[in-house]
Tab-separated table of C-alpha atoms in Angstrom:
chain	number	residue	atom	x	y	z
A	1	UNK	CA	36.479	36.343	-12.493
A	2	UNK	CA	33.235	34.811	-12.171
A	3	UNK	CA	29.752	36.686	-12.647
A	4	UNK	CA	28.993	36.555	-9.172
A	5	UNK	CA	32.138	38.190	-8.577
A	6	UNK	CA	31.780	40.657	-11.333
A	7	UNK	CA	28.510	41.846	-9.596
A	8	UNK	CA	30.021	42.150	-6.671
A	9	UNK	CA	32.914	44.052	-7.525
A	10	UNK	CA	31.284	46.841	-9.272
A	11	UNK	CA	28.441	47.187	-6.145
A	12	UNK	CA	31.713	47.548	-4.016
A	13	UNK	CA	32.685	50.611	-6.183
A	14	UNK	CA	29.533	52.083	-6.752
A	15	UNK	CA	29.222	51.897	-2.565
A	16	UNK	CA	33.377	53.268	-2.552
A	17	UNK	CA	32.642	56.260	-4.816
A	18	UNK	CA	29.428	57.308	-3.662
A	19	UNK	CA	31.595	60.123	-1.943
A	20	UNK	CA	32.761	61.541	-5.828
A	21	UNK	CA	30.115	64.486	-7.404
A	22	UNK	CA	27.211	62.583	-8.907
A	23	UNK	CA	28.155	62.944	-12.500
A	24	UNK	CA	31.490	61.491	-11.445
A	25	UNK	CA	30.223	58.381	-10.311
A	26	UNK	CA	27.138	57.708	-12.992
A	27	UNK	CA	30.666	58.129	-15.433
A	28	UNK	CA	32.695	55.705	-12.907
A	29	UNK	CA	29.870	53.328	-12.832
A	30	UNK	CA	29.007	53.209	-16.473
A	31	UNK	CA	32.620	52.396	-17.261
A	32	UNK	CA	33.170	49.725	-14.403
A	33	UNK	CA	30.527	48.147	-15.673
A	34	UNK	CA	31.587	47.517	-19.350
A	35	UNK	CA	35.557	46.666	-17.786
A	36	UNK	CA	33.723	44.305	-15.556
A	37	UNK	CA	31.847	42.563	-18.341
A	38	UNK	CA	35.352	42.349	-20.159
A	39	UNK	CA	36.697	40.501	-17.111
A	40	UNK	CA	38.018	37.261	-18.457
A	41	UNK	CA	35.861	34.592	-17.423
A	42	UNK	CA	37.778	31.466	-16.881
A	43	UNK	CA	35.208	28.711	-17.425
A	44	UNK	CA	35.141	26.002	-16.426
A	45	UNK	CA	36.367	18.459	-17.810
A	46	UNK	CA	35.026	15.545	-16.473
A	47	UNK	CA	35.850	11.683	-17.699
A	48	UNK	CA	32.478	10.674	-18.717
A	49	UNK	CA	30.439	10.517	-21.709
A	50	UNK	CA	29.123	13.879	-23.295
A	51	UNK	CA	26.150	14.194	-21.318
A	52	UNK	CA	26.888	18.443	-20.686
A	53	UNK	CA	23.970	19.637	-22.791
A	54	UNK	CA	20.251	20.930	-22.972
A	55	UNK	CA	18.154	17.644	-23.031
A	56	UNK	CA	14.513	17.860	-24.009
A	57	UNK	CA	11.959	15.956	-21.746
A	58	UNK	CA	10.001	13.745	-24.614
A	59	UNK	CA	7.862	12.132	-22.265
A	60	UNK	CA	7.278	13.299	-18.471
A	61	UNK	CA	5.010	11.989	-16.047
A	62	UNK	CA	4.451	13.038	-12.439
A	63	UNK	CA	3.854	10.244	-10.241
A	64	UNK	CA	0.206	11.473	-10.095
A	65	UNK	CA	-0.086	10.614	-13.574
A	66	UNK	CA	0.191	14.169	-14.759
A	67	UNK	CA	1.765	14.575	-18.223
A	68	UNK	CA	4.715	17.498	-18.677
A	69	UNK	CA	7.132	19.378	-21.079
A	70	UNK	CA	10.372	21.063	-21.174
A	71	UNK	CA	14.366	20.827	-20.920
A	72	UNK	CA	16.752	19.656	-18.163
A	73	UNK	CA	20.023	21.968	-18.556
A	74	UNK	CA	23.332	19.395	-17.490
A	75	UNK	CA	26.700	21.129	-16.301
A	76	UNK	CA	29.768	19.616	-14.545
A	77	UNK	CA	30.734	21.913	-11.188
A	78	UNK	CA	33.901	20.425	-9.109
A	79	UNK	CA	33.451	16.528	-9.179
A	80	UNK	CA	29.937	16.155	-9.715
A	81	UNK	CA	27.015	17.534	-12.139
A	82	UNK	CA	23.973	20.001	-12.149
A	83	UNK	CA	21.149	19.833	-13.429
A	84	UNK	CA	18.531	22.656	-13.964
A	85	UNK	CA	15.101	21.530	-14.867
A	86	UNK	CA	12.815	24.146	-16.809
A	87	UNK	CA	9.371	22.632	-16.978
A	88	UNK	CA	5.464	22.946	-17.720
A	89	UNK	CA	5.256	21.315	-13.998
A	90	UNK	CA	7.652	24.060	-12.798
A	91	UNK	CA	11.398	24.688	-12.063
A	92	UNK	CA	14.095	22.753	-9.763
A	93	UNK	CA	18.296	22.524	-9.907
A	94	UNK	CA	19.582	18.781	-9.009
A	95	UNK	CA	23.281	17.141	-8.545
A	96	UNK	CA	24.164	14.053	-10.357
A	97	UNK	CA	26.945	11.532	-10.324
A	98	UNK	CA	27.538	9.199	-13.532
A	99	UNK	CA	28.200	5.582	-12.806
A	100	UNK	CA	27.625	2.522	-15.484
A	101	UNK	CA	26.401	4.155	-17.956
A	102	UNK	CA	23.508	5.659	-15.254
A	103	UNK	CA	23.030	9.466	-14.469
A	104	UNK	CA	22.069	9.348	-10.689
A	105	UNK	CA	20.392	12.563	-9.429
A	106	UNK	CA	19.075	14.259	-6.346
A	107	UNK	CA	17.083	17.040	-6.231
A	108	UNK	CA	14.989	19.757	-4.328
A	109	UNK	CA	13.046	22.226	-4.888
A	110	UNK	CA	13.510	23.899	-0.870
A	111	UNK	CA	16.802	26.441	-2.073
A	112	UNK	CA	16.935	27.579	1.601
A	113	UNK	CA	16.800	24.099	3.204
A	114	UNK	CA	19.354	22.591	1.022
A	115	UNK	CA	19.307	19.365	-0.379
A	116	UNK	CA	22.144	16.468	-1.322
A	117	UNK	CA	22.911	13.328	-2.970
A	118	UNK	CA	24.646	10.151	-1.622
A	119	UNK	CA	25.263	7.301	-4.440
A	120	UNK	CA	26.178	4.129	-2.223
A	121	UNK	CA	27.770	0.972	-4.551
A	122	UNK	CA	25.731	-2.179	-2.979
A	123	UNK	CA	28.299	-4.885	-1.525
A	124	UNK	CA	27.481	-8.687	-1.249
A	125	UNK	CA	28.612	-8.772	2.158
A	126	UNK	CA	25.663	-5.992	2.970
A	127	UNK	CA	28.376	-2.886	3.374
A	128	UNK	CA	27.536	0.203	1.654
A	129	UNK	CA	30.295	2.331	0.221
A	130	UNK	CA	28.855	5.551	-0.523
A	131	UNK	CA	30.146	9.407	-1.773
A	132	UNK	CA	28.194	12.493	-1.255
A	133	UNK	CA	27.575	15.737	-1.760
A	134	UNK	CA	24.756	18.470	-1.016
A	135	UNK	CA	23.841	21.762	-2.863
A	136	UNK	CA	26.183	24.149	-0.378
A	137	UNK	CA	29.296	21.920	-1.462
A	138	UNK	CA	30.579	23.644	-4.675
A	139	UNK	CA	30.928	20.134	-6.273
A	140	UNK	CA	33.165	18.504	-3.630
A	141	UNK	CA	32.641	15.184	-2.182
A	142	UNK	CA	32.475	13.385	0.804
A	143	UNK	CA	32.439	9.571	1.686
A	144	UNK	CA	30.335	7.652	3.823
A	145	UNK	CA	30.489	3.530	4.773
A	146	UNK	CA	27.767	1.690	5.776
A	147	UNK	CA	27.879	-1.352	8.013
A	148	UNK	CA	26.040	-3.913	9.600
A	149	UNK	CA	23.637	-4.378	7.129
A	150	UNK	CA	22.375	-8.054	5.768
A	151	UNK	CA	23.778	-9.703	2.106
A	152	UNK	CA	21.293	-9.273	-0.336
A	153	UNK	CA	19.328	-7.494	1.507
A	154	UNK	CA	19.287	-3.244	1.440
A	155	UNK	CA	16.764	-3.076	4.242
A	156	UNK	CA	17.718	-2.530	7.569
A	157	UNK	CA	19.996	-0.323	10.586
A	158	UNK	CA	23.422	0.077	9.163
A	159	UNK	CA	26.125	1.942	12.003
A	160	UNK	CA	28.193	4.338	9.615
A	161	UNK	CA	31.141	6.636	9.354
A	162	UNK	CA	32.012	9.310	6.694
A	163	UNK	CA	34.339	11.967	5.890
A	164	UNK	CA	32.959	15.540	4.954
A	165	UNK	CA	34.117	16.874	1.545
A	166	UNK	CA	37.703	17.839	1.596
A	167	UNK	CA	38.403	16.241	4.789
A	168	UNK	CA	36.938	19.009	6.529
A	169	UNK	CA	35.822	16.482	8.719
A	170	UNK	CA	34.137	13.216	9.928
A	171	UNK	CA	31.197	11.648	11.489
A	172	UNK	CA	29.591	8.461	12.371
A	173	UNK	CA	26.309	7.450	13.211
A	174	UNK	CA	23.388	4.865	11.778
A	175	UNK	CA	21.594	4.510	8.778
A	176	UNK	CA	17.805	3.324	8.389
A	177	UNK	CA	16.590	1.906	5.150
A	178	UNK	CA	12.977	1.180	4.912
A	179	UNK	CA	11.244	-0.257	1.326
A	180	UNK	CA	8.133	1.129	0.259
A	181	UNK	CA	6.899	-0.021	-3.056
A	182	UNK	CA	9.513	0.721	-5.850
A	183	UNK	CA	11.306	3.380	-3.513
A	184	UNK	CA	13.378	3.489	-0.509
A	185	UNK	CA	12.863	5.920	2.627
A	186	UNK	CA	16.255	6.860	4.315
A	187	UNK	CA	16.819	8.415	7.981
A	188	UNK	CA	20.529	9.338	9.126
A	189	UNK	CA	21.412	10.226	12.808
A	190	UNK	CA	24.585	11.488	12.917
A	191	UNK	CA	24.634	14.259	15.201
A	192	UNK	CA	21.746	16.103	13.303
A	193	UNK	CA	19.137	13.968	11.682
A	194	UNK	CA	18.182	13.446	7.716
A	195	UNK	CA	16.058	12.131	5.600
A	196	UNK	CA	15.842	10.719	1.937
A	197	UNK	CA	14.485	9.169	-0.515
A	198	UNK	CA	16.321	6.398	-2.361
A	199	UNK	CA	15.920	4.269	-6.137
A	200	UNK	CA	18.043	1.214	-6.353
A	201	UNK	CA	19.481	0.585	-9.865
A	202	UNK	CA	21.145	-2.430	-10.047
A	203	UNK	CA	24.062	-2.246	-7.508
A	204	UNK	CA	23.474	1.195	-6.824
A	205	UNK	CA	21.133	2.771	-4.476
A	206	UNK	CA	21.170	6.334	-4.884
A	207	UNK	CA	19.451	8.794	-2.520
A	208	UNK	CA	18.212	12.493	-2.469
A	209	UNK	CA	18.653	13.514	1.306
A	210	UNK	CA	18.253	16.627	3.549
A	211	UNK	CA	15.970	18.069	6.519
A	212	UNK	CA	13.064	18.749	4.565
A	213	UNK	CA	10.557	16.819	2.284
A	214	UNK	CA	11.048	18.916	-1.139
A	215	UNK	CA	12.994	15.800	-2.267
A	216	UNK	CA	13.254	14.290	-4.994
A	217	UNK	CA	15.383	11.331	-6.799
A	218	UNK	CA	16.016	9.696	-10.361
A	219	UNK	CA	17.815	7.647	-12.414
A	220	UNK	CA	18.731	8.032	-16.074
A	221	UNK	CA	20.151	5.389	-18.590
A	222	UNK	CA	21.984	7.012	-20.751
A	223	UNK	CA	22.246	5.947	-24.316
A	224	UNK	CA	23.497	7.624	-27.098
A	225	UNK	CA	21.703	10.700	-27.515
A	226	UNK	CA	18.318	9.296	-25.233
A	227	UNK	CA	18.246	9.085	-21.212
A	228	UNK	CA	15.330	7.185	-19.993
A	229	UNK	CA	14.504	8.213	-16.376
A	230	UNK	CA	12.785	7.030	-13.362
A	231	UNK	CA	12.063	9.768	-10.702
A	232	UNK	CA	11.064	9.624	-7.042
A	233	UNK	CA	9.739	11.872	-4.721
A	234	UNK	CA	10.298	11.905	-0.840
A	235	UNK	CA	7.285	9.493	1.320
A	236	UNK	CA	5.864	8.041	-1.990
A	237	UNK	CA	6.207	4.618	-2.758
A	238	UNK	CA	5.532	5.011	-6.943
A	239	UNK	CA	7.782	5.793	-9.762
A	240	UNK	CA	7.502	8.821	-12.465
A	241	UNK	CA	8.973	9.121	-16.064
A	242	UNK	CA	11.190	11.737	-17.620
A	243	UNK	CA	12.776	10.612	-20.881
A	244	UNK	CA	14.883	12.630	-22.562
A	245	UNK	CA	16.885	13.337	-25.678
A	246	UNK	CA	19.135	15.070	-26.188
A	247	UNK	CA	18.468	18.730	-27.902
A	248	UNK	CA	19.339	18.895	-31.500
A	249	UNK	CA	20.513	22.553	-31.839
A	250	UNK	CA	22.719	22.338	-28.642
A	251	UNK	CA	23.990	18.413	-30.873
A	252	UNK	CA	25.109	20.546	-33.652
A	253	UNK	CA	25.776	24.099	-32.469
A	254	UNK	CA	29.510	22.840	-32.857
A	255	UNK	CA	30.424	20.515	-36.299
A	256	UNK	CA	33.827	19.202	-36.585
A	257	UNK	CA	36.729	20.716	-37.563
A	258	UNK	CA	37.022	18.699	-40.888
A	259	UNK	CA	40.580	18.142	-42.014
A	260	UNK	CA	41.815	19.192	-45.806
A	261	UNK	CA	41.972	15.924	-48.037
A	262	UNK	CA	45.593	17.486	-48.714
A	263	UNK	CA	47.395	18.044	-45.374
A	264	UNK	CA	49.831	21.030	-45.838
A	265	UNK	CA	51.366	23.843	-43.081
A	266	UNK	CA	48.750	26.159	-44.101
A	267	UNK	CA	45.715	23.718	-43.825
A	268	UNK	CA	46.962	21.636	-40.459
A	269	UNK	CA	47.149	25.437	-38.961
A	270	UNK	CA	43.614	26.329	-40.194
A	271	UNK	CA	42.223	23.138	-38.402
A	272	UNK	CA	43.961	23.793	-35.386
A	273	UNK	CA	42.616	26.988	-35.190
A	274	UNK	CA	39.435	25.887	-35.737
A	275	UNK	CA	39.740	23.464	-32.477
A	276	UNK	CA	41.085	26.362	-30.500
A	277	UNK	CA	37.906	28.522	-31.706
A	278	UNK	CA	35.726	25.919	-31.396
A	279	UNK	CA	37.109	24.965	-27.722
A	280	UNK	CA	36.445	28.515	-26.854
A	281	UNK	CA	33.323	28.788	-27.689
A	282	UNK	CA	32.444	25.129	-26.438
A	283	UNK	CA	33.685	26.748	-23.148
A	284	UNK	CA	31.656	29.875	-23.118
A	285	UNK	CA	28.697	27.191	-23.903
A	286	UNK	CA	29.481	25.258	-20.959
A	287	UNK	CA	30.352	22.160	-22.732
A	288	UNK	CA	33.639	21.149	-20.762
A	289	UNK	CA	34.251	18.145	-21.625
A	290	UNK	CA	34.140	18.714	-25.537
A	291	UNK	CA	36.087	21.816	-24.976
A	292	UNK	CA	38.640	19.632	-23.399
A	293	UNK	CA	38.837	17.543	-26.477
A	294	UNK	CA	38.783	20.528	-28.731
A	295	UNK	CA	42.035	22.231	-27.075
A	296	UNK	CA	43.638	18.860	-26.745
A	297	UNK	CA	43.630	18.333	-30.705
A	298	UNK	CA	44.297	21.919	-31.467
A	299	UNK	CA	47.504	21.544	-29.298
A	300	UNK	CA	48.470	18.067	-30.820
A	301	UNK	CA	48.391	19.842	-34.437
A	302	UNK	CA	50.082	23.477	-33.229
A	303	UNK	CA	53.334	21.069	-31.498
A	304	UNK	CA	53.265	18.990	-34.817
A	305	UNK	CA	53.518	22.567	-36.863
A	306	UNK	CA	56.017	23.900	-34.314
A	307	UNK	CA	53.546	26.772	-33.686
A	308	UNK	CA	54.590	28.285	-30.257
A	309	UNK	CA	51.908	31.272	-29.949
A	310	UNK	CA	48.964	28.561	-31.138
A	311	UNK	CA	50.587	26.674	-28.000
A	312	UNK	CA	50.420	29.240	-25.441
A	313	UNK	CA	47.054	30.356	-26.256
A	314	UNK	CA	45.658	26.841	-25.998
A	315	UNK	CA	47.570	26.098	-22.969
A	316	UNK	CA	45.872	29.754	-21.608
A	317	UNK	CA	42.562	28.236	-22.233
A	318	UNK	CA	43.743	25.012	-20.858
A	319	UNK	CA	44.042	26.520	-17.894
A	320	UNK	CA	40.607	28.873	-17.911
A	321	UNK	CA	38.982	25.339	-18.192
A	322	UNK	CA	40.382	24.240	-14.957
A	323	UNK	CA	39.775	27.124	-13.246
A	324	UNK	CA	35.891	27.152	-14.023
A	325	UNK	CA	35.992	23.414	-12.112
A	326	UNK	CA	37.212	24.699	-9.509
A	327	UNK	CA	40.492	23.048	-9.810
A	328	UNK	CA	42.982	25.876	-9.361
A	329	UNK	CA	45.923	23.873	-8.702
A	330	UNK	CA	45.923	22.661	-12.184
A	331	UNK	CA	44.558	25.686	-13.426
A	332	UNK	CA	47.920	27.764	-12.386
A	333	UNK	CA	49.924	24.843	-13.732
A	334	UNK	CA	48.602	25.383	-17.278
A	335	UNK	CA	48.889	29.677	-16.948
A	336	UNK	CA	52.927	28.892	-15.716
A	337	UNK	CA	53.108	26.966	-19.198
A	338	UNK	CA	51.094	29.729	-21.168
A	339	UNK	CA	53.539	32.008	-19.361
A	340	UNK	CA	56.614	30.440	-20.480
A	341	UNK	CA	55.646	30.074	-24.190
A	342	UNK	CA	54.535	33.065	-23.914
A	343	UNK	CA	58.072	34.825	-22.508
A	344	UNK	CA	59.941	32.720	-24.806
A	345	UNK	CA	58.006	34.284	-28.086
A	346	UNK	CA	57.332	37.979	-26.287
A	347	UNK	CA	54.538	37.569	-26.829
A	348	UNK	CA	53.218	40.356	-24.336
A	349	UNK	CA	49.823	40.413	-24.408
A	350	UNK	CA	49.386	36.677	-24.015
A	351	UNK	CA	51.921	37.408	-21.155
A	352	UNK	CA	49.537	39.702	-19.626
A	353	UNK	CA	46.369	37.568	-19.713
A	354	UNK	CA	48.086	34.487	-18.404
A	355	UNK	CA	49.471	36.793	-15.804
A	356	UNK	CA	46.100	37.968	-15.087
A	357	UNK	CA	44.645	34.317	-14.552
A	358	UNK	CA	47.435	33.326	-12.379
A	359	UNK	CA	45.980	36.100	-10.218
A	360	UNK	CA	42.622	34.981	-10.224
A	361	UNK	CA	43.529	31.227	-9.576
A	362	UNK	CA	46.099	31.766	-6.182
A	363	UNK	CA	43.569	34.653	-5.433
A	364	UNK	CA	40.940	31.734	-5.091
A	365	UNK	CA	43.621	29.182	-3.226
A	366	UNK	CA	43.883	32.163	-1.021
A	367	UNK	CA	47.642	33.287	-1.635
A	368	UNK	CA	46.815	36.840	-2.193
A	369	UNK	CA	50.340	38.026	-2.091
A	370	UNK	CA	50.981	35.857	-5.197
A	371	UNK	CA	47.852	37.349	-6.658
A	372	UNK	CA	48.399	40.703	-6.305
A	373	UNK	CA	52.164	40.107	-7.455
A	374	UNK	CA	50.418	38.815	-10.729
A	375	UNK	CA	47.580	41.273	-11.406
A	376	UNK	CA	50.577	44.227	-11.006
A	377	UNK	CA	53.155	42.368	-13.466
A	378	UNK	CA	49.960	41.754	-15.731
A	379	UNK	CA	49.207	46.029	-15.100
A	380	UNK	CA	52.638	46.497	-15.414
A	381	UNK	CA	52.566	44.721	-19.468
A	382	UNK	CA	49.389	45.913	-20.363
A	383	UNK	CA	50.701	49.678	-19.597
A	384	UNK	CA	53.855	49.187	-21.623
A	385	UNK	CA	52.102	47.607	-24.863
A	386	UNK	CA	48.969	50.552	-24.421
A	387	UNK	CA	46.946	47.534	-24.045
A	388	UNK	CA	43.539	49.762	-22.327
A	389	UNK	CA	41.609	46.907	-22.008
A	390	UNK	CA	43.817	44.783	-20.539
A	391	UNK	CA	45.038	47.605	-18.110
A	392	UNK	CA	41.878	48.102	-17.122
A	393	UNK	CA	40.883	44.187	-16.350
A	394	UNK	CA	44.128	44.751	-13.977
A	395	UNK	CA	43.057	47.374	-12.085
A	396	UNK	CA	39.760	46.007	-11.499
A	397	UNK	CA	41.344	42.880	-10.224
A	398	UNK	CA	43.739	44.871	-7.709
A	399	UNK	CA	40.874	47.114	-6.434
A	400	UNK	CA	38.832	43.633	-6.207
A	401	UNK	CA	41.133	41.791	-4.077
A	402	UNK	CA	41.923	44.846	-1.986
A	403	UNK	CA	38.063	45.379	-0.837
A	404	UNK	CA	37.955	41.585	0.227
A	405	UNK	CA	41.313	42.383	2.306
A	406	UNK	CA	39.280	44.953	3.641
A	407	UNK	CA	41.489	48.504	2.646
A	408	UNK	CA	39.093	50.229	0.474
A	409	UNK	CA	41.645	53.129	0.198
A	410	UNK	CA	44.025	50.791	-2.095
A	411	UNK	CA	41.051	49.664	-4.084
A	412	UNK	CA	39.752	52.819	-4.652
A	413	UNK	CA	43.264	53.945	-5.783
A	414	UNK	CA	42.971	51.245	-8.104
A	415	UNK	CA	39.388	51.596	-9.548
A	416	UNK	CA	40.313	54.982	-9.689
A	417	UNK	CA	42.775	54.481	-12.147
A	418	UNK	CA	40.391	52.709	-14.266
A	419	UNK	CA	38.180	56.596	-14.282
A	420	UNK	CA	41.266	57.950	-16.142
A	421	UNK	CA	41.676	55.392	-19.133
């Protein structure tokens, strides 16, 4: 369950219990609070190179000339990437989509406004063929087309039409693109009116939009462990710098799992379980894509050994990774194949935790039935092996899911429960 969730979970039980004596519910609290931290946290892969790290800025300069220090924090959400600048000129969050070889970012620093970030491929004919997203997306993308416009030539009134991430919708409307020294200044009408500020980068224009002026846009090339930058801010016509590289600690907070010059049972299994580890912790670290690669060669080596729990407990991890990208489909579709291995070996604690995040996926597609049928089979194991912790990640997950169907008497029942482990 995710820490926002967490959070609000035990608030919800605090509020449901205030009725209970008070040394009843500083007890009920104090206990919620460490089951909630044991909540499995399903974390969240993305094709691209392995760009999910802390960078440190090595040179920054505003575009008043103003030299500055600090990191830039990179993390794949959905389809896209954010970015979390912490910085001697202050602090902003950006979204970034990686194309050639080129990070392309938007950012703002208005939270309440909202900002997004179009990246439109450049046709000869003068068309535009752009995807999107903005900061109240969750990493989904829309798509926007741009027509009308002149070959060669970026200036000008385009007439376009775009679909809103997920299909929720379309639109159409026109496009202005104005030059102004090395940027480009963007107006949209379509239906509301927005603004942006654009950096073309070969045949890419990408463009930081929104309803305010607390934009900002910029372009990295990425090689190898540098990124050289070029930023933009909203109605200026100049350029900044931020280069960065990336940071060394976060480079080598996880060596490789070095095979044994002499490959027996005993040392292929050892460096399997050092890519399941390592995946784990590359997880908890944020580093999806890595993880990804970690789990993928610890399950390669745990098939080769005929290892079925090694299997299951990748393929349960497999499937946490999805689920912290927000791809749930996928997400239950690794958990079914954790649950089988794990059925087929009785193994019943691995059972029980794939159980349990099969509940927190369909809970998150919205099929609460098939949640709640998997947090009480998961209950239901944890119970019969005297598995406390696990019982009590359960119940927190029933009572959960019953005070967003609004009956607080079933969740209560439930976090209850949890008072007499």
């Amino acid at each position: 369950m995710l820490q926002s969730l967490k959070s609000l979970g035990l608030v919800t039980v605090t509020l449901l219990l205030s009725l209970a004596s008070p040394l009843q519910a500083a007890r009920a609290t104090s206990k919620l609070s460490s089951v909630l931290a044991q909540v499995p946290t399903p974390q969240d892969h993305k094709a691209a190179p392995n760009i999910e790290e802390t960078w440190t800025i090595t040179e920054g300069k505003t575009l008043d000339g103003k030299n500055y220090t600090g990191t830039v924090a990179i993390q794949p959400i959905g389809q896209i990437y954010e970015l979390s600048w912490q910085t001697s000129a202050g602090k902003q969050s950006g979204m970034a989509f990686f194309e050639d070889g080129h990070f392309f970012v938007g950012w703002g620093t208005d939270e309440a406004a909202g900002y997004g970030v179009v990246l439109y491929k450049i046709g000869k004919d003068g068309t535009l063929e752009g995807k999107w997203t903005s900061s109240q997306q969750g990493g989904e993308i829309g798509t926007e087309i741009a027509t009308g416009g002149k070959p060669n030539q970026i200036e000008g009134d385009y007439q376009v039409s775009g679909t809103n991430p997920n299909e929720t919708g379309r639109y159409k409307g026109t496009l202005n693109i104005r030059k102004t020294g090395d940027t480009y200044q963007v107006t949209w009408s379509v239906g509301s009116s927005y603004r942006g500020v654009g950096i073309r980068s070969g045949d890419w224009l990408v463009v930081s939009w929104g309803q305010s002026d607390q934009l900002g846009v910029a372009d990295y090339a990425i090689s190898g462990e540098k990124a050289s930058g070029r930023l933009a801010r909203f109605n200026q016509s100049s350029l900044g710098v931020e280069n960065l590289v990336r940071t060394q600690a976060s480079a080598n907070l996880f060596p490789s799992c070095t095979p044994a010059q002499t490959a027996t049972t005993q040392s292929r299994k050892a460096e399997a379980d050092c890519f399941l580890e390592q995946g784990i912790k590359q997880i908890d670290a944020k580093r999806f894509q890595t993880a990804l690669q970690s789990l993928q060669q610890a399950l390669t080596i745990y098939k080769e050994l005929q290892d079925r729990s090694g299997e299951g407990q990748v393929l349960k991890n497999l499937g946490n990774l999805y689920y912290a990208q927000k791809d749930y489909k996928k997400a239950i579709e690794f958990q079914q194949q954790a649950l089988v291995v794990a059925r087929e070996i009785r193994d019943r604690e691995l059972e029980g935790r794939a159980l349990n995040n099969l509940g927190l996926a369909y809970k998150e597609l919205g099929d609460s039935a098939k949640a709640i049928e998997s947090y009480q089979q998961a209950l239901a194991i944890a119970q019969e092996i005297h598995n406390r912790k696990l019982e009590q990640i359960a119940l927190n997950n029933l009572g959960f899911i019953y005070t967003a169907l609004k009956n607080p008497a079933k969740a209560v029942e439930y976090y209850q429960q949890i008072l007499a482990i």
